[in-house]
Each structure stands twice: as C-alpha cells, then as structure tokens.
Tab-separated table of C-alpha atoms and ligand atoms in Angstrom:
chain	number	residue	atom	x	y	z
Y	1	UNK	CA	-26.435	2.629	6.226
Y	2	UNK	CA	-25.064	-0.423	8.023
Y	3	UNK	CA	-21.628	-0.132	9.529
Y	4	UNK	CA	-18.900	-2.417	8.309
Y	5	UNK	CA	-16.608	-4.024	10.914
Y	6	UNK	CA	-13.602	-3.218	8.718
Y	7	UNK	CA	-13.019	-0.214	6.490
Y	8	UNK	CA	-10.246	0.960	4.194
Y	9	UNK	CA	-9.275	4.612	3.898
Y	10	UNK	CA	-7.600	5.867	0.732
Y	11	UNK	CA	-5.511	9.001	1.124
Y	12	UNK	CA	-5.807	11.562	-1.637
Y	13	UNK	CA	-2.765	13.404	-0.323
Y	14	UNK	CA	-0.627	10.269	-0.513
Y	15	UNK	CA	-1.682	9.491	-4.075
Y	16	UNK	CA	-0.988	13.071	-5.107
Y	17	UNK	CA	2.487	12.866	-3.555
Y	18	UNK	CA	3.277	9.559	-5.307
Y	19	UNK	CA	2.062	10.831	-8.651
Y	20	UNK	CA	4.151	13.968	-8.315
Y	21	UNK	CA	7.232	12.005	-7.261
Y	22	UNK	CA	6.950	9.467	-10.075
Y	23	UNK	CA	6.291	12.212	-12.609
Y	24	UNK	CA	9.504	13.899	-11.473
Y	25	UNK	CA	11.422	10.638	-11.927
Y	26	UNK	CA	10.338	10.085	-15.525
Y	27	UNK	CA	10.200	13.703	-16.745
Y	28	UNK	CA	7.316	15.621	-18.266
Y	29	UNK	CA	7.055	13.909	-21.651
Y	30	UNK	CA	6.187	10.231	-21.093
Y	31	UNK	CA	2.585	9.373	-20.534
Y	32	UNK	CA	1.618	7.706	-17.250
Y	33	UNK	CA	-0.750	4.769	-17.308
Y	34	UNK	CA	-2.107	3.794	-13.930
Y	35	UNK	CA	-2.350	0.009	-13.623
Y	36	UNK	CA	-5.562	-0.932	-11.793
Y	37	UNK	CA	-5.682	-4.693	-12.286
Y	38	UNK	CA	-6.505	-6.847	-9.256
Y	39	UNK	CA	-9.212	-4.397	-8.100
Y	40	UNK	CA	-6.658	-1.567	-8.202
Y	41	UNK	CA	-4.186	-3.658	-6.183
Y	42	UNK	CA	-6.906	-4.143	-3.584
Y	43	UNK	CA	-7.603	-0.421	-3.258
Y	44	UNK	CA	-10.978	-0.854	-4.972
Y	45	UNK	CA	-11.482	0.177	-8.610
Y	46	UNK	CA	-14.791	1.908	-7.837
Y	47	UNK	CA	-13.201	4.319	-5.358
Y	48	UNK	CA	-9.684	4.475	-6.708
Y	49	UNK	CA	-10.413	5.369	-10.336
Y	50	UNK	CA	-12.341	8.604	-9.587
Y	51	UNK	CA	-9.658	9.546	-7.046
Y	52	UNK	CA	-6.891	8.973	-9.596
Y	53	UNK	CA	-8.749	11.001	-12.206
Y	54	UNK	CA	-9.118	13.818	-9.692
Y	55	UNK	CA	-5.351	14.056	-9.242
Y	56	UNK	CA	-4.622	13.962	-12.967
Y	57	UNK	CA	-4.507	10.332	-14.155
Y	58	UNK	CA	-6.086	9.915	-17.596
Y	59	UNK	CA	-4.942	6.439	-18.640
Y	60	UNK	CA	-5.734	3.123	-16.970
Y	61	UNK	CA	-4.325	-0.332	-17.686
Y	62	UNK	CA	-6.218	-3.447	-16.683
Y	63	UNK	CA	-5.687	-7.157	-17.147
Y	64	UNK	CA	-9.137	-8.190	-18.358
Y	65	UNK	CA	-12.252	-6.960	-20.107
Y	66	UNK	CA	-14.173	-7.449	-16.851
Y	67	UNK	CA	-11.842	-4.987	-15.130
Y	68	UNK	CA	-12.115	-2.608	-18.098
Y	69	UNK	CA	-15.882	-2.621	-17.608
Y	70	UNK	CA	-15.416	-1.713	-13.938
Y	71	UNK	CA	-13.095	1.159	-14.822
Y	72	UNK	CA	-15.512	2.361	-17.480
Y	73	UNK	CA	-18.385	2.532	-15.017
Y	74	UNK	CA	-16.290	4.348	-12.372
Y	75	UNK	CA	-14.555	6.772	-14.704
Y	76	UNK	CA	-15.659	10.305	-15.581
Y	77	UNK	CA	-15.398	9.266	-19.222
Y	78	UNK	CA	-12.307	11.260	-20.110
Y	79	UNK	CA	-9.722	8.524	-19.521
Y	80	UNK	CA	-8.262	5.930	-21.839
Y	81	UNK	CA	-8.563	2.281	-20.920
Y	82	UNK	CA	-6.149	-0.405	-22.129
Y	83	UNK	CA	-6.551	-4.169	-21.661
Y	84	UNK	CA	-3.167	-5.892	-21.299
Y	85	UNK	CA	-4.337	-9.471	-20.994
Y	86	UNK	CA	-7.599	-11.352	-21.238
Y	87	UNK	CA	-10.407	-10.455	-23.564
Y	88	UNK	CA	-12.659	-13.021	-25.123
Y	89	UNK	CA	-12.982	-12.618	-28.886
Y	90	UNK	CA	-16.725	-12.217	-28.350
Y	91	UNK	CA	-16.082	-9.115	-26.218
Y	92	UNK	CA	-13.917	-7.372	-28.819
Y	93	UNK	CA	-16.954	-5.649	-30.327
Y	94	UNK	CA	-17.829	-4.258	-26.906
Y	95	UNK	CA	-14.258	-3.008	-26.465
Y	96	UNK	CA	-14.289	-1.299	-29.861
Y	97	UNK	CA	-17.655	0.339	-29.228
Y	98	UNK	CA	-16.328	1.727	-25.953
Y	99	UNK	CA	-13.075	2.931	-27.438
Y	100	UNK	CA	-11.016	0.561	-25.302
Y	101	UNK	CA	-7.597	-0.424	-26.625
Y	102	UNK	CA	-6.101	-3.853	-26.072
Y	103	UNK	CA	-2.883	-5.773	-26.455
Y	104	UNK	CA	-2.581	-8.208	-29.326
Y	105	UNK	CA	-0.095	-11.051	-28.952
Y	106	UNK	CA	-1.454	-13.729	-31.239
Y	107	UNK	CA	-2.855	-13.955	-34.738
Y	108	UNK	CA	-6.222	-15.267	-33.632
Y	109	UNK	CA	-6.997	-12.104	-31.682
Y	110	UNK	CA	-5.680	-9.915	-34.488
Y	111	UNK	CA	-7.958	-11.579	-37.003
Y	112	UNK	CA	-10.904	-11.397	-34.610
Y	113	UNK	CA	-10.192	-7.698	-34.075
Y	114	UNK	CA	-10.300	-7.115	-37.823
Y	115	UNK	CA	-13.663	-8.799	-38.173
Y	116	UNK	CA	-15.067	-7.024	-35.104
Y	117	UNK	CA	-13.981	-3.729	-36.619
Y	118	UNK	CA	-15.822	-4.566	-39.842
Y	119	UNK	CA	-18.862	-5.557	-37.850
Y	120	UNK	CA	-19.042	-2.525	-35.574
Y	121	UNK	CA	-17.647	0.024	-38.019
Y	122	UNK	CA	-15.161	1.090	-35.348
Y	123	UNK	CA	-11.413	0.880	-35.803
Y	124	UNK	CA	-9.573	-1.482	-33.453
Y	125	UNK	CA	-6.927	0.337	-31.400
Y	126	UNK	CA	-4.291	-2.268	-30.754
Y	127	UNK	CA	-0.962	-2.490	-28.961
Y	128	UNK	CA	1.366	-5.111	-30.395
Y	129	UNK	CA	3.049	-7.059	-27.631
Y	130	UNK	CA	6.523	-8.138	-28.661
Y	131	UNK	CA	8.228	-11.257	-27.320
Y	132	UNK	CA	11.533	-10.087	-25.899
Y	133	UNK	CA	12.328	-12.799	-23.374
Y	134	UNK	CA	9.505	-13.010	-20.848
Y	135	UNK	CA	8.177	-16.001	-22.808
Y	136	UNK	CA	4.649	-15.562	-21.627
Y	137	UNK	CA	2.762	-13.795	-24.407
Y	138	UNK	CA	3.986	-11.689	-27.333
Y	139	UNK	CA	4.851	-11.961	-31.020
Y	140	UNK	CA	8.132	-13.500	-32.069
Y	141	UNK	CA	10.085	-11.984	-34.914
Y	142	UNK	CA	8.944	-14.653	-37.383
Y	143	UNK	CA	5.276	-14.103	-36.525
Y	144	UNK	CA	5.613	-10.364	-37.077
Y	145	UNK	CA	5.911	-10.761	-40.831
Y	146	UNK	CA	2.462	-12.304	-40.928
Y	147	UNK	CA	1.142	-9.690	-38.466
Y	148	UNK	CA	2.305	-6.900	-40.764
Y	149	UNK	CA	0.573	-8.469	-43.740
Y	150	UNK	CA	-2.735	-8.519	-41.872
Y	151	UNK	CA	-2.308	-4.986	-40.602
Y	152	UNK	CA	-1.408	-3.646	-44.043
Y	153	UNK	CA	-4.346	-5.376	-45.689
Y	154	UNK	CA	-6.749	-4.042	-43.042
Y	155	UNK	CA	-5.467	-0.532	-42.443
Y	156	UNK	CA	-9.008	0.839	-42.164
Y	157	UNK	CA	-9.912	-1.704	-39.470
Y	158	UNK	CA	-6.769	-1.712	-37.338
Y	159	UNK	CA	-4.693	1.098	-35.930
Y	160	UNK	CA	-1.474	0.176	-34.164
Y	161	UNK	CA	-1.454	2.613	-31.274
Y	162	UNK	CA	1.549	1.178	-29.580
Y	163	UNK	CA	4.170	-1.521	-29.272
Y	164	UNK	CA	5.004	-2.934	-25.898
Y	165	UNK	CA	6.673	-5.632	-23.865
Y	166	UNK	CA	6.954	-6.597	-20.218
Y	167	UNK	CA	10.121	-7.325	-18.253
Y	168	UNK	CA	10.872	-10.560	-16.491
Y	169	UNK	CA	11.571	-9.232	-13.013
Y	170	UNK	CA	13.134	-5.750	-13.073
Y	171	UNK	CA	12.879	-5.634	-9.264
Y	172	UNK	CA	15.833	-7.975	-8.794
Y	173	UNK	CA	19.477	-7.556	-9.823
Y	174	UNK	CA	19.510	-11.315	-10.375
Y	175	UNK	CA	17.617	-10.658	-13.620
Y	176	UNK	CA	19.944	-7.879	-14.820
Y	177	UNK	CA	21.255	-9.625	-17.925
Y	178	UNK	CA	17.882	-10.954	-18.920
Y	179	UNK	CA	16.407	-7.434	-18.694
Y	180	UNK	CA	19.295	-5.942	-20.709
Y	181	UNK	CA	18.701	-8.526	-23.407
Y	182	UNK	CA	14.994	-7.705	-23.424
Y	183	UNK	CA	15.694	-3.988	-23.835
Y	184	UNK	CA	18.004	-4.669	-26.764
Y	185	UNK	CA	15.614	-7.079	-28.418
Y	186	UNK	CA	12.730	-4.614	-28.053
Y	187	UNK	CA	14.784	-1.854	-29.681
Y	188	UNK	CA	15.810	-4.146	-32.534
Y	189	UNK	CA	12.235	-5.206	-33.164
Y	190	UNK	CA	11.040	-1.587	-33.139
Y	191	UNK	CA	13.722	-0.691	-35.670
Y	192	UNK	CA	12.657	-3.581	-37.842
Y	193	UNK	CA	9.012	-2.481	-37.661
Y	194	UNK	CA	9.952	1.080	-38.541
Y	195	UNK	CA	12.032	-0.103	-41.495
Y	196	UNK	CA	9.074	-2.150	-42.649
Y	197	UNK	CA	7.036	1.044	-42.760
Y	198	UNK	CA	4.768	0.330	-39.771
Y	199	UNK	CA	3.463	3.384	-37.938
Y	200	UNK	CA	3.397	1.995	-34.436
Y	201	UNK	CA	2.506	4.996	-32.273
Y	202	UNK	CA	4.001	4.853	-28.810
Y	203	UNK	CA	6.506	2.456	-27.263
Y	204	UNK	CA	5.900	1.353	-23.701
Y	205	UNK	CA	7.781	-1.250	-21.696
Y	206	UNK	CA	8.241	0.000	-18.153
Y	207	UNK	CA	6.496	-1.045	-14.963
Y	208	UNK	CA	7.360	0.565	-11.601
Y	209	UNK	CA	10.581	-1.362	-11.007
Y	210	UNK	CA	12.053	-0.891	-14.465
Y	211	UNK	CA	11.114	2.821	-14.664
Y	212	UNK	CA	12.825	3.425	-11.334
Y	213	UNK	CA	15.938	1.318	-11.934
Y	214	UNK	CA	16.433	1.297	-15.720
Y	215	UNK	CA	15.511	4.823	-16.950
Y	216	UNK	CA	16.126	3.786	-20.571
Y	217	UNK	CA	12.950	1.670	-20.373
Y	218	UNK	CA	10.725	4.710	-19.764
Y	219	UNK	CA	10.239	5.494	-23.498
Y	220	UNK	CA	6.823	7.053	-24.395
Y	221	UNK	CA	4.670	5.697	-21.571
Y	222	UNK	CA	5.162	4.022	-18.189
Y	223	UNK	CA	2.681	1.546	-16.769
Y	224	UNK	CA	2.915	2.361	-13.075
Y	225	UNK	CA	1.223	-0.020	-10.660
Y	226	UNK	CA	2.620	-0.726	-7.214
Y	227	UNK	CA	4.627	2.511	-6.895
Y	228	UNK	CA	1.582	4.715	-7.475
Y	229	UNK	CA	-0.044	2.999	-4.522
Y	230	UNK	CA	3.013	3.931	-2.480
Y	231	UNK	CA	4.846	0.605	-2.316
Y	232	UNK	CA	8.282	-0.287	-3.612
Y	233	UNK	CA	8.267	-3.299	-5.957
Y	234	UNK	CA	10.978	-4.827	-3.754
Y	235	UNK	CA	13.412	-3.740	-1.044
Y	236	UNK	CA	16.126	-3.897	-3.657
Y	237	UNK	CA	14.334	-1.443	-5.960
Y	238	UNK	CA	14.037	0.960	-3.080
Y	239	UNK	CA	17.707	0.833	-2.133
Y	240	UNK	CA	18.970	0.946	-5.709
Y	241	UNK	CA	16.710	3.855	-6.568
Y	242	UNK	CA	17.504	5.870	-3.470
Y	243	UNK	CA	21.242	5.301	-3.804
Y	244	UNK	CA	21.066	6.772	-7.292
Y	245	UNK	CA	23.404	6.176	-10.192
Y	246	UNK	CA	26.266	7.997	-8.494
Y	247	UNK	CA	25.983	5.678	-5.506
Y	248	UNK	CA	25.629	8.612	-3.131
Y	249	UNK	CA	23.412	7.424	-0.366
Y	250	UNK	CA	20.133	9.206	0.102
Y	251	UNK	CA	18.600	6.261	1.908
Y	252	UNK	CA	18.352	8.231	5.141
Y	253	UNK	CA	15.767	10.487	3.501
Y	254	UNK	CA	12.134	10.090	4.258
Y	255	UNK	CA	10.507	7.517	1.988
Y	256	UNK	CA	9.270	9.511	-1.033
Y	257	UNK	CA	6.452	7.011	-1.647
Y	258	UNK	CA	3.472	7.145	0.676
Y	259	UNK	CA	1.044	4.357	1.314
Y	260	UNK	CA	-2.433	5.315	0.169
Y	261	UNK	CA	-4.250	2.576	1.981
Y	262	UNK	CA	-5.066	2.364	5.651
Y	263	UNK	CA	-7.189	-0.490	6.975
Y	264	UNK	CA	-8.954	-0.174	10.259
Y	265	UNK	CA	-11.531	-1.691	12.536
Y	266	UNK	CA	-12.885	-1.108	16.035
Y	267	UNK	CA	-12.721	-2.898	19.354
Y	268	UNK	CA	-15.903	-4.968	19.431
Y	269	UNK	CA	-15.699	-6.120	23.047
Y	270	UNK	CA	-13.160	-6.556	25.836
Y	271	UNK	CA	-12.747	-9.050	28.651
Y	272	UNK	CA	-10.399	-9.989	31.458
Y	273	UNK	CA	-9.077	-13.543	31.328
Y	274	UNK	CA	-7.552	-15.303	34.337
Y	275	UNK	CA	-3.970	-16.714	34.222
Y	276	UNK	CA	-3.555	-20.170	32.688
Y	277	UNK	CA	-6.675	-20.011	30.477
Y	278	UNK	CA	-6.706	-20.990	26.806
Y	279	UNK	CA	-8.045	-18.376	24.402
Y	280	UNK	CA	-10.177	-19.113	21.345
Y	281	UNK	CA	-10.191	-22.357	19.346
Y	282	UNK	CA	-7.815	-25.055	20.514
Y	283	UNK	CA	-4.953	-24.463	22.860
Y	284	UNK	CA	-2.354	-22.528	20.882
Y	285	UNK	CA	-2.531	-19.596	23.279
Y	286	UNK	CA	-2.586	-19.709	27.051
Y	287	UNK	CA	-2.614	-16.611	29.228
Y	288	UNK	CA	0.554	-16.180	31.300
Y	289	UNK	CA	-1.031	-13.696	33.679
Y	290	UNK	CA	-4.327	-11.965	34.188
Y	291	UNK	CA	-4.821	-10.490	30.745
Y	292	UNK	CA	-7.124	-7.918	29.252
Y	293	UNK	CA	-8.093	-9.034	25.744
Y	294	UNK	CA	-9.995	-7.209	23.026
Y	295	UNK	CA	-12.086	-8.856	20.323
Y	296	UNK	CA	-11.513	-7.215	16.946
Y	297	UNK	CA	-13.888	-8.047	14.063
Y	298	UNK	CA	-11.309	-8.876	11.374
Y	299	UNK	CA	-10.307	-12.342	10.276
Y	300	UNK	CA	-9.208	-14.374	7.310
Y	301	UNK	CA	-12.461	-13.532	5.506
Y	302	UNK	CA	-11.490	-9.858	5.676
Y	303	UNK	CA	-7.876	-10.081	4.579
Y	304	UNK	CA	-6.177	-10.972	7.887
Y	305	UNK	CA	-4.315	-14.184	7.051
Y	306	UNK	CA	-4.708	-17.202	9.304
Y	307	UNK	CA	-0.932	-17.560	9.234
Y	308	UNK	CA	-0.821	-14.471	11.481
Y	309	UNK	CA	-2.214	-16.541	14.360
Y	310	UNK	CA	-0.175	-15.764	17.501
Y	311	UNK	CA	2.188	-13.710	15.287
Y	312	UNK	CA	0.392	-10.649	13.923
Y	313	UNK	CA	-0.112	-7.288	15.580
Y	314	UNK	CA	-2.632	-4.474	15.409
Y	315	UNK	CA	-2.360	-0.895	16.667
Y	316	UNK	CA	-4.582	0.556	19.346
Y	317	UNK	CA	-3.850	3.995	20.838
Y	318	UNK	CA	-0.659	3.984	18.765
Y	319	UNK	CA	0.674	0.889	20.548
Y	320	UNK	CA	1.258	-2.583	19.181
Y	321	UNK	CA	-1.076	-5.306	20.446
Y	322	UNK	CA	-0.309	-8.959	19.800
Y	323	UNK	CA	-2.775	-11.403	18.286
Y	324	UNK	CA	-3.563	-14.030	20.903
Y	325	UNK	CA	-4.532	-17.407	19.513
Y	326	UNK	CA	-5.807	-18.458	16.126
Y	327	UNK	CA	-7.090	-15.975	13.561
Y	328	UNK	CA	-10.766	-16.857	13.044
Y	329	UNK	CA	-12.854	-16.281	9.958
Y	330	UNK	CA	-14.161	-12.915	11.136
Y	331	UNK	CA	-12.501	-12.221	14.474
Y	332	UNK	CA	-9.202	-12.028	16.294
Y	333	UNK	CA	-8.389	-11.569	19.975
Y	334	UNK	CA	-5.561	-9.182	20.854
Y	335	UNK	CA	-3.780	-8.537	24.125
Y	336	UNK	CA	-4.413	-5.005	25.400
Y	337	UNK	CA	-3.193	-5.581	28.973
Y	338	UNK	CA	-0.484	-2.916	28.549
Y	339	UNK	CA	-2.988	-0.238	27.563
Y	340	UNK	CA	-5.159	0.010	30.624
Y	341	UNK	CA	-8.880	0.262	30.135
Y	342	UNK	CA	-9.325	-0.063	26.375
Y	343	UNK	CA	-12.976	0.531	25.538
Y	344	UNK	CA	-15.395	-0.924	23.056
Y	345	UNK	CA	-15.439	1.240	19.910
Y	346	UNK	CA	-11.801	2.359	20.024
Y	347	UNK	CA	-10.004	2.453	16.679
Y	348	UNK	CA	-7.878	-0.547	15.710
Y	349	UNK	CA	-5.427	-0.107	12.867
Y	350	UNK	CA	-4.762	-3.289	10.896
Y	351	UNK	CA	-2.577	-1.737	8.191
Y	352	UNK	CA	-1.120	1.743	8.359
Y	353	UNK	CA	-0.191	4.441	10.789
Y	354	UNK	CA	-1.576	5.081	14.246
Y	355	UNK	CA	0.154	7.676	16.393
Y	356	UNK	CA	3.892	7.043	16.165
Y	357	UNK	CA	3.528	3.408	15.136
Y	358	UNK	CA	2.903	1.832	11.790
Y	359	UNK	CA	2.013	-1.612	10.536
Y	360	UNK	CA	3.335	-1.931	7.029
Y	361	UNK	CA	2.202	-4.326	4.354
Y	362	UNK	CA	5.846	-5.389	4.107
Y	363	UNK	CA	5.750	-6.525	7.728
Y	364	UNK	CA	3.078	-9.069	6.799
Y	365	UNK	CA	5.296	-10.303	3.995
Y	366	UNK	CA	8.066	-10.895	6.514
Y	367	UNK	CA	5.808	-13.199	8.506
Y	368	UNK	CA	3.797	-14.939	5.814
Y	369	UNK	CA	6.032	-14.946	2.658
Y	370	UNK	CA	3.244	-13.231	0.711
Y	371	UNK	CA	4.308	-10.566	-1.738
Y	372	UNK	CA	3.156	-6.973	-1.145
Y	373	UNK	CA	1.094	-7.379	-4.272
Y	374	UNK	CA	-0.548	-10.577	-3.087
Y	375	UNK	CA	-1.613	-9.282	0.296
Y	376	UNK	CA	-3.103	-6.160	-1.260
Y	377	UNK	CA	-5.152	-7.842	-3.963
Y	378	UNK	CA	-6.563	-10.291	-1.471
Y	379	UNK	CA	-8.274	-7.536	0.500
Y	380	UNK	CA	-11.908	-8.393	-0.176
Y	381	UNK	CA	-13.759	-6.084	-2.538
Y	382	UNK	CA	-16.714	-5.935	-0.113
Y	383	UNK	CA	-14.765	-3.905	2.445
Y	384	UNK	CA	-15.936	-0.297	2.040
Y	385	UNK	CA	-13.293	2.094	0.718
Y	386	UNK	CA	-13.492	5.712	1.887
Y	387	UNK	CA	-11.564	8.596	0.392
Y	388	UNK	CA	-9.871	10.691	3.064
Y	389	UNK	CA	-7.833	13.832	2.690
U	1	LIG	C1	1.110	-5.397	-13.476
U	1	LIG	C2	1.737	-4.875	-14.693
U	1	LIG	C3	2.413	-3.649	-14.689
U	1	LIG	C4	2.619	-2.829	-13.433
U	1	LIG	O1	3.575	-3.444	-12.609
U	1	LIG	P1	4.046	-2.771	-11.231
U	1	LIG	O2	5.176	-3.612	-10.798
U	1	LIG	O3	2.903	-2.885	-10.285
U	1	LIG	O4	4.389	-1.370	-11.514
U	1	LIG	C5	2.916	-3.193	-15.896
U	1	LIG	N1	2.787	-3.918	-17.029
U	1	LIG	C6	2.153	-5.116	-17.061
U	1	LIG	C7	2.046	-5.854	-18.338
U	1	LIG	C8	1.621	-5.631	-15.896
U	1	LIG	O5	1.001	-6.814	-15.937
C-alpha cells in the first residue's frame, strides 16, 4: 500500500447520531432516502454507501445513472436506488434491469421508459416530478393529461411509484411565499391525480431544509442530503430549527448534527526561516521574525482552495497554524513558530476537530464564498476515505 498525503476519515458514530436525530424530527412513518449525489457530497460513494447501509439506510437518491451505477456496485444489494436527474434514454433498459427507479419530468422519457419496459420485460418504476414553481424540470398541469393517457394505456409497462417536487430554496426565509405556493400547488396536483384515478404511491417533496423548517413537507419520504452528513443547509435553517415553533430558544444546546468527515494530512518537513525572507512563489508572504514553518502536502489539487492563500488555517497539536504564502497545487506552508519543535509526521487537521479546536467547513465558506455543498463535493474522489468509529 502506498500512503496518501491526505486522507478523509468518516465517522460511523456521527452518521448514526445524525440519522437518529433526523428520524426523531420526522417521526417513525416517513421513509428516509439518503441523497448521495456529488460523490456522496464529497464523502465518497464507495465508502459512504456501505457505512450508511450499516446504520440502517435502505434508500439512496442520486442525480445521474453514472452515480446510480456507483451506488449499485458499493451497495449490499438490499437498498433501493432512485435517479432524480440525468439518465440517457439508452440507459433506461439498464436501469429497469437493475430495478432502479427514476424521475420522469418530460414525455420523451416517459415514452422511452414504456418502450424499454417492453424490450426488457421489466416494469418501469417511475416517480412523476410535478412542476410547482421551481421551474427547472417537472410536468405542468396541462402536460399531466397527456401523461395520464400514456400511463393508462401502458399500465403493464409503467408503475407510478411516487410523485415528487423540489423546493426553490427552503433554507432561506426570503423564499417563504414561493415555498408556500409550491406546497399548495403540489397538494392540488396530487388531489387532481387522485381524482383522475391515478395510483401514485408515495409523495415526497422534502430535502433537509424543508423537512426541518416546514414539517408539512415531510409527507411519505424525505430526501435527506446535507443534514445526514452533519451540516445545516444554512445558518438560518439551524437557528429557525433550534428555536422551534414556540420560539423558545434552544440554540445554546450542543449542535445535534455532527460532522461525519474529517480531513487530515501530516507534516512533511519543517524549516527555520530568517526574518525578512519571502516564502514560496512570489512575494505575498514575508517573515516578520525568525519563523518555524511546516510544509504540509495539501493544495488546490486536494481540495484546499487557492483563495485560502495567506488566509486559511490548519490544526496541529490542537492549535491553529496560519497558511503562509500562496496555496500551491499540492503543498502549503504553515507557521508553527508558536508550537515549539513540531516534527515531521505530526498530524495536521485540514477539516474537523483536533484537541479543543475545530476547523469547520463553514469557516471556509466565510473566507471563500463557497457554499458548504460546493466545498464538500470538490474534495477529490482520489483521496482515500477511511471509516472510523
Ligand atoms: C440535492 C437534492 C436533495 C437533498 O438536498 P439537501 O439540501 O442536501 O438535503 C433533495 N432533493 C433533490 C431533488 C435534490 O437535488
């Protein structure tokens, strides 16, 4: 085995705690789908899926057929897989043969699903996406009439397992009215479908933010992404959720969500630099005194953004150490003068806890304007993921 300069630990205990907490929030009835698009939000599908199955997840949502294939090859075979976005018509046969369900939001895919079902002899398990105001994908009311015709005519080929929609930003109060309108429209469309005699299985609309702030969106299944990984969709979601509907503050409580991911590296080398010297490329950093610097083998090729040059921090021995100079492709220099004789091989925490200190993903967002989500999914898939207790 060769040793990677950067590794990511995934905490089973943290995932278990998040799952339990979210389950408590939505009650025992609704199904939980674990959203693993974007390489499981950067956690690594190959490692995350078996871990999730171990703690009780049995339903995964992905964006594309490529991701569905990754889940399929990592899964123990007992979980359901649902594609919410991209699948080429030519891959529908593969999806049917592997019992993978998918969203349908346009007639072309519906018709292709019918012919794939005829071809493979397997029924297509579809989820009808309804247009409620996101205006991205989804059937409008006037298209639904035609959809129903096709479904009725091909009842042996197509089974409507669910109806669904997605909200246009439930993590911000600024979208309150738009979300309320979406909820109402979804209900109206479901009623219309029911009155038209369509058996539509389950209704699912909620992502993390809407499940935690608008309980009426929970319905029969919740598609939890970011919260399962231990992150709040936004600061606002966190405050609104923890304040509760009665407005009684519980914000002082310990954060009920726990970060699963911890990213770490090791000191590769150290050196003493004389006062007044420039460090690394260019002259953006000059030593003010005699400084002890450590080279750490992370850089913008391993998820440490170049915009953190002279701004970011890492943790060594539980203490913050400042990035000195420009973030390179595979290396940064950090100031360890305050730590005494830091040695080659000592642990460096890039994201996560170390002693009494913590570097949060949110702290990167403060510096670089990246969303939580964006920073996570950009963690390269080549970094090894290890399951820890
Ligand atoms: C990403 C996604 C989710 C999960 O969203 P989170 O905010 O991460 O909980 C749910 N539904 C759809 C359609 C999505 O694309």
